[in-house]
Coordinates of C-alpha atoms in Angstrom, one line a residue:
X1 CA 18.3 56.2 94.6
X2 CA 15.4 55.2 92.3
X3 CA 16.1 51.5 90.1
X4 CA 16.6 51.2 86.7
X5 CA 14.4 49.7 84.3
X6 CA 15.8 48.2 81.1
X7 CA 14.1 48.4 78.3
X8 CA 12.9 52.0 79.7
X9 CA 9.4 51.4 77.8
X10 CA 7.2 48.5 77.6
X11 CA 7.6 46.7 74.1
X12 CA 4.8 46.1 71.9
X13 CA 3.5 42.9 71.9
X14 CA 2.4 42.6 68.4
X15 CA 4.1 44.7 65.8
X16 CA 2.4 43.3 62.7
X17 CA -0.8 44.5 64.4
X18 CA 0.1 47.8 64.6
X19 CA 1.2 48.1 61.3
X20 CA -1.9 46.4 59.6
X21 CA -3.7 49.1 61.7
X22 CA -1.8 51.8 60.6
X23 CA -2.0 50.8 57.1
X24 CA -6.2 50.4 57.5
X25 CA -5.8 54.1 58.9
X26 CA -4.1 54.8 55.6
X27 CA -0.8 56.1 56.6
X28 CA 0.8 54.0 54.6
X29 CA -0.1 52.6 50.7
X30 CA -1.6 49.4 50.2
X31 CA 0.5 46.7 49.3
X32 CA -0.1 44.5 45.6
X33 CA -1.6 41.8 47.1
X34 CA -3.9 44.0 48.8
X35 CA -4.8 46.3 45.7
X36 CA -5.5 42.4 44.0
X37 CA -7.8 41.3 46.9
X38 CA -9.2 44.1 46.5
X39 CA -9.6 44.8 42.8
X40 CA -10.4 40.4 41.9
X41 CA -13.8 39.7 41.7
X42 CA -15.6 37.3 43.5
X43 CA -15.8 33.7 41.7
X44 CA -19.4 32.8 40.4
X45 CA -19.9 29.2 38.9
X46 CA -20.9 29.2 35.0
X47 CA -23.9 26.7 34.4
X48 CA -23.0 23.8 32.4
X49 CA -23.5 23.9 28.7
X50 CA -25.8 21.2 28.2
X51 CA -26.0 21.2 24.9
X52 CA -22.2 21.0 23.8
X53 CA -22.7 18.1 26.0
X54 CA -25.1 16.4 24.5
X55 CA -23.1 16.8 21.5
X56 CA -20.1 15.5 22.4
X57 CA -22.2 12.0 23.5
X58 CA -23.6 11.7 20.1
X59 CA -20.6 12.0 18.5
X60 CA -18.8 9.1 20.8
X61 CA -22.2 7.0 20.1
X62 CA -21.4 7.4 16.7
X63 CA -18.0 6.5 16.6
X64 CA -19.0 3.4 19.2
X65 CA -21.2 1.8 16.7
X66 CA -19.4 2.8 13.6
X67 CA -16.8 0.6 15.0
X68 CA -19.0 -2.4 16.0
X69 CA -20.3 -2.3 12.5
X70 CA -17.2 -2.5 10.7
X71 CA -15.5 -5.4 13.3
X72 CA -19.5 -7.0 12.3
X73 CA -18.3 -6.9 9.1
X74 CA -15.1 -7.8 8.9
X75 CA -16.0 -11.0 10.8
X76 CA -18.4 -12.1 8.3
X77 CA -16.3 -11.2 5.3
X78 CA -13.5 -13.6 7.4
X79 CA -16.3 -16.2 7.8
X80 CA -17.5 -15.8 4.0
X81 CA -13.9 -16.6 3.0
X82 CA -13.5 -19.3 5.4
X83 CA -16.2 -20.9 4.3
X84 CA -15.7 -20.3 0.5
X85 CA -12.3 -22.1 1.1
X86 CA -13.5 -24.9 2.6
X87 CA -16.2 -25.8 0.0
X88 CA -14.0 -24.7 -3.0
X89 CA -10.2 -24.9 -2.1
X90 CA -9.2 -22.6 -4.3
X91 CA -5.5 -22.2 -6.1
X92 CA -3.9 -19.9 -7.4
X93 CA -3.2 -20.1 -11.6
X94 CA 0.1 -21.4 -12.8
X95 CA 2.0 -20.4 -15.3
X96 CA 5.1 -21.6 -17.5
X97 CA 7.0 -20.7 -20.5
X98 CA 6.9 -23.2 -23.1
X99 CA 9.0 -21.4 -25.8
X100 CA 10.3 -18.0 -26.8
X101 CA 12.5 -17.4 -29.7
X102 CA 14.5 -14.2 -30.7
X103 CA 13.7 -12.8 -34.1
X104 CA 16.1 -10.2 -33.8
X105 CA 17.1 -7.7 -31.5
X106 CA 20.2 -4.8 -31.8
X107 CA 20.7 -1.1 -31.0
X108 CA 21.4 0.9 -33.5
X109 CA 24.1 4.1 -33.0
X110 CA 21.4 6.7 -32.3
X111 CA 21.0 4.9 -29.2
X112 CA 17.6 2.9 -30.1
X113 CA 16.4 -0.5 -30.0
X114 CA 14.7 -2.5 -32.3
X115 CA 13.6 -6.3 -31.3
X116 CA 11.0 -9.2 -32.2
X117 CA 10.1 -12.0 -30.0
X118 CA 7.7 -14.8 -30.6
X119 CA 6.5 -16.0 -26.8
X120 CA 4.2 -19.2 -25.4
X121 CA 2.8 -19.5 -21.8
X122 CA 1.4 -22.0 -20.6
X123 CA -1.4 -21.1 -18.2
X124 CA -3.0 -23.9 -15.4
X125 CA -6.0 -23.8 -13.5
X126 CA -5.4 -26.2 -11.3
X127 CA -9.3 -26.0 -9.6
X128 CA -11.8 -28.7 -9.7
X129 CA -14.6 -26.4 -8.9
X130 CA -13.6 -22.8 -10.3
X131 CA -12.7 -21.4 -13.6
X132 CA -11.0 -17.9 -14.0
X133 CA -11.8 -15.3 -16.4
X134 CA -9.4 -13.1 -17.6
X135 CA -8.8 -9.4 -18.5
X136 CA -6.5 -8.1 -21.7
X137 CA -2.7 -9.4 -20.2
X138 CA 0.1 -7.0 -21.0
X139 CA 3.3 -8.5 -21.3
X140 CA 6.8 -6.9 -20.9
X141 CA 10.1 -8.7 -21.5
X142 CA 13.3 -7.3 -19.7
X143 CA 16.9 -7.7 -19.8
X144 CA 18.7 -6.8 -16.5
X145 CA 15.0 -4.4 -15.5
X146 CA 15.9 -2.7 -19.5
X147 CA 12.6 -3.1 -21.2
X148 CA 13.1 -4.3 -24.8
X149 CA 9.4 -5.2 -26.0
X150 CA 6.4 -5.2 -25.0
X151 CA 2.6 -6.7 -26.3
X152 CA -0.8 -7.4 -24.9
X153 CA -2.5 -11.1 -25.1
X154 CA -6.7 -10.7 -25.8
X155 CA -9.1 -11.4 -22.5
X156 CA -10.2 -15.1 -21.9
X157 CA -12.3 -17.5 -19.7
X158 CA -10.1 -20.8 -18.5
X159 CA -12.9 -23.5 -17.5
X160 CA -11.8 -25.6 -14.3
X161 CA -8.7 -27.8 -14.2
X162 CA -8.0 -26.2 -18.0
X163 CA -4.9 -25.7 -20.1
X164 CA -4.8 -22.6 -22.2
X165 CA -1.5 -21.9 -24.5
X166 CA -0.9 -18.1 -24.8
X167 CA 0.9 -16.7 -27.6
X168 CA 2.3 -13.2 -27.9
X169 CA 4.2 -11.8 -30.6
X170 CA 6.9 -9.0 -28.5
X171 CA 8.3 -5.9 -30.3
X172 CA 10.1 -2.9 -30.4
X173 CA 10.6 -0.8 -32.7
X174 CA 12.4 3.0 -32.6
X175 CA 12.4 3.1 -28.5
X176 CA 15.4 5.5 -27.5
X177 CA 17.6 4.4 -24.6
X178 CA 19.4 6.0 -22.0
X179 CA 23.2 5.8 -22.1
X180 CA 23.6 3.5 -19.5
X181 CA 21.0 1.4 -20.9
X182 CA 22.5 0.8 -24.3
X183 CA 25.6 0.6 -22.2
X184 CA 24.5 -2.3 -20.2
X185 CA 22.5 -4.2 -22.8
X186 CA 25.5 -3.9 -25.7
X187 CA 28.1 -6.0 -23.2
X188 CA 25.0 -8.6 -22.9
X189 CA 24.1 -9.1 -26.6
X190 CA 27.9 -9.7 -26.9
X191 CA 28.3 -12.1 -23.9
X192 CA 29.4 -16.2 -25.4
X193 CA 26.6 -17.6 -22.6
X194 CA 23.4 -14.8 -24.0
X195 CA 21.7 -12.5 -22.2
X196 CA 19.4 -12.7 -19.4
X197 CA 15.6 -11.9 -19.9
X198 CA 12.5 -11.8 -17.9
X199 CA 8.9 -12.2 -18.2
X200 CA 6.0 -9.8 -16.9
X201 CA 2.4 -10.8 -17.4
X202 CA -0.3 -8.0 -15.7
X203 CA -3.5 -9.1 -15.8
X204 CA -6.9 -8.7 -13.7
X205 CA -8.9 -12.1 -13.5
X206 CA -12.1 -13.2 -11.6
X207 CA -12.9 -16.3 -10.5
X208 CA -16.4 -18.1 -11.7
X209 CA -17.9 -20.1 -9.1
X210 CA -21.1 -21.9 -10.6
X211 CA -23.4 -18.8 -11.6
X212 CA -21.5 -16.2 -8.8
X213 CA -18.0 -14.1 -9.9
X214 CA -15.6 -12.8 -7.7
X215 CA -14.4 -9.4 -8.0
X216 CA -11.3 -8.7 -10.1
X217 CA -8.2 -9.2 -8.6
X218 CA -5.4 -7.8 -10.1
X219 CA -2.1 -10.5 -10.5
X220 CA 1.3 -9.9 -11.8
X221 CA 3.0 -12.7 -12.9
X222 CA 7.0 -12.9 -13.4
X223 CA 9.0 -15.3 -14.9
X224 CA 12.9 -15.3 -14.5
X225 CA 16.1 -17.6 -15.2
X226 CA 15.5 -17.2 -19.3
X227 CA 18.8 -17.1 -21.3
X228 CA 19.0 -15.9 -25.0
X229 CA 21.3 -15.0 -27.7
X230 CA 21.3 -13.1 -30.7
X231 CA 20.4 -15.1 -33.9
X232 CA 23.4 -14.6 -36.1
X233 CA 20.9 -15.3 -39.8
X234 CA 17.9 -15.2 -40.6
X235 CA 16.8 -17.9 -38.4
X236 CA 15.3 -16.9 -35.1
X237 CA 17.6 -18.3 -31.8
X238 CA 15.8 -20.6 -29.4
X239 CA 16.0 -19.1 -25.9
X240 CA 16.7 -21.6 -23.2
X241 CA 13.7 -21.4 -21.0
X242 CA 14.4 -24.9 -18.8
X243 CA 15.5 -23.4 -15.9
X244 CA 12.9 -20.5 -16.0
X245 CA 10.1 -20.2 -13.0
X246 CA 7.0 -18.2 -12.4
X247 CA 5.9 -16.3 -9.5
X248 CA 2.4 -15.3 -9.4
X249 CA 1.4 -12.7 -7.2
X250 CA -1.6 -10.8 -6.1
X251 CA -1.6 -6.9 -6.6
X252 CA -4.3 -4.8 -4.9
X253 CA -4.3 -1.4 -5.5
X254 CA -5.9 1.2 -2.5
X255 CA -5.9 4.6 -3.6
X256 CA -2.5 5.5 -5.3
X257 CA -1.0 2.4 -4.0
X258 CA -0.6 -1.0 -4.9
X259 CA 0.2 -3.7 -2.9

């Protein structure tokens, strides 16, 4: 009796072998990835562009010195100042209100305002070594941020540690209101204690060192803590100004800003 022999055939060894042969032999289709080796063409370096290059390094040398020039010059506008400061020691101008008095002031039904104000400053330079010259000053006096009258003081040069007395006669005459402005400023006129009032002075001044001037520099100065009442005759009413104060600041104006 003849043996047995299981598996009755010898298996193949390698059946991935045969079928990659049988698919080189084309009885079968080709597979994507072989119709994309196939089809994907070979990879070839591109020469560099050396002139976009070149480009782009002039542009950062640009922008590398650009840099160092204005650092270069911010340093010596920092060691100008420094050293203007320490020859000069310069201060700022001051400023104080030495009377104002109400002619009259009232708001008529049609919701307008009508007012007169007769106004002194006092202005201080209190520099040994600098004088100021000044621009036209517009002034704007304010009750509770309501503007009721406004005028403009002529330009003038203040020599060094020099007192200059302004004087500014403030009207208004026909401005219309809004409703809660009249609103507002009626309950004032008719409070026993007045009503509150405050100073704005605009101005641009320069400051005169020997034969050399600065640039203008634009300053707003504000005065508050003013009390007022309405006169009741014909006799203008004394404002109490002893407890007012003025704030100078400096306003530089960049494009559409000011600062």
């Amino acid at each position: 009796m003849a043996d047995r022999v299981y598996p009755s055939s010898k298996p193949a060894t390698n059946g991935t072998t045969a079928a990659t042969a049988t698919t080189t032999n084309g009885a079968f289709p080709a597979t994507k990835a072989q119709l994309y080796g196939a089809t994907r063409p070979a990879y070839r370096p591109q020469p560099h562009n050396r002139r976009r290059q070149h480009s782009r390094s002039c542009c950062c040398s640009c922008c590398i010195w650009l840099t160092f020039f204005l650092l270069l010059l911010i340093l010596l506008v920092a060691i100008a100042g420094a050293i203007v400061y320490v020859l000069y020691r310069p201060h700022r101008p001051t400023f104080s209100v030495s009377n104002l008095k109400v002619s009259y002031l009232n708001v008529t039904s049609s919701s307008t305002i009508n007012s007169k104000f007769d106004l002194n400053i006092t202005a201080k330079n209190p520099n040994k070594k600098l004088g100021y010259i000044y621009d036209t000053i517009s002034v704007s006096l304010l009750s509770n941020d309501i503007d009721i009258g406004d005028s403009t003081i002529p330009a003038f040069e203040q020599g060094k540690k020099d007192t200059t007395l302004l004087k500014a006669d403030i009207t208004n005459t026909g401005k219309t209101l809004d409703s809660g402005s009249v609103s507002t400023l009626k309950t004032d006129l008719k409070s026993k204690s007045g009503f509150p009032l405050k100073i704005e002075i605009d101005t641009k001044v320069k400051a005169k060192m020997g034969g050399f001037k600065t640039p203008k520099v634009g300053i707003r100065v504000t005065c508050d803590g003013i009390t007022a009442t309405v006169p009741t005759g014909k006799t203008a009413a004394t404002a109490s100004t002893s407890a007012s104060k003025c704030k100078v600041d400096i306003r530089i104006k960049i494009w559409k800003w000011t600062f």
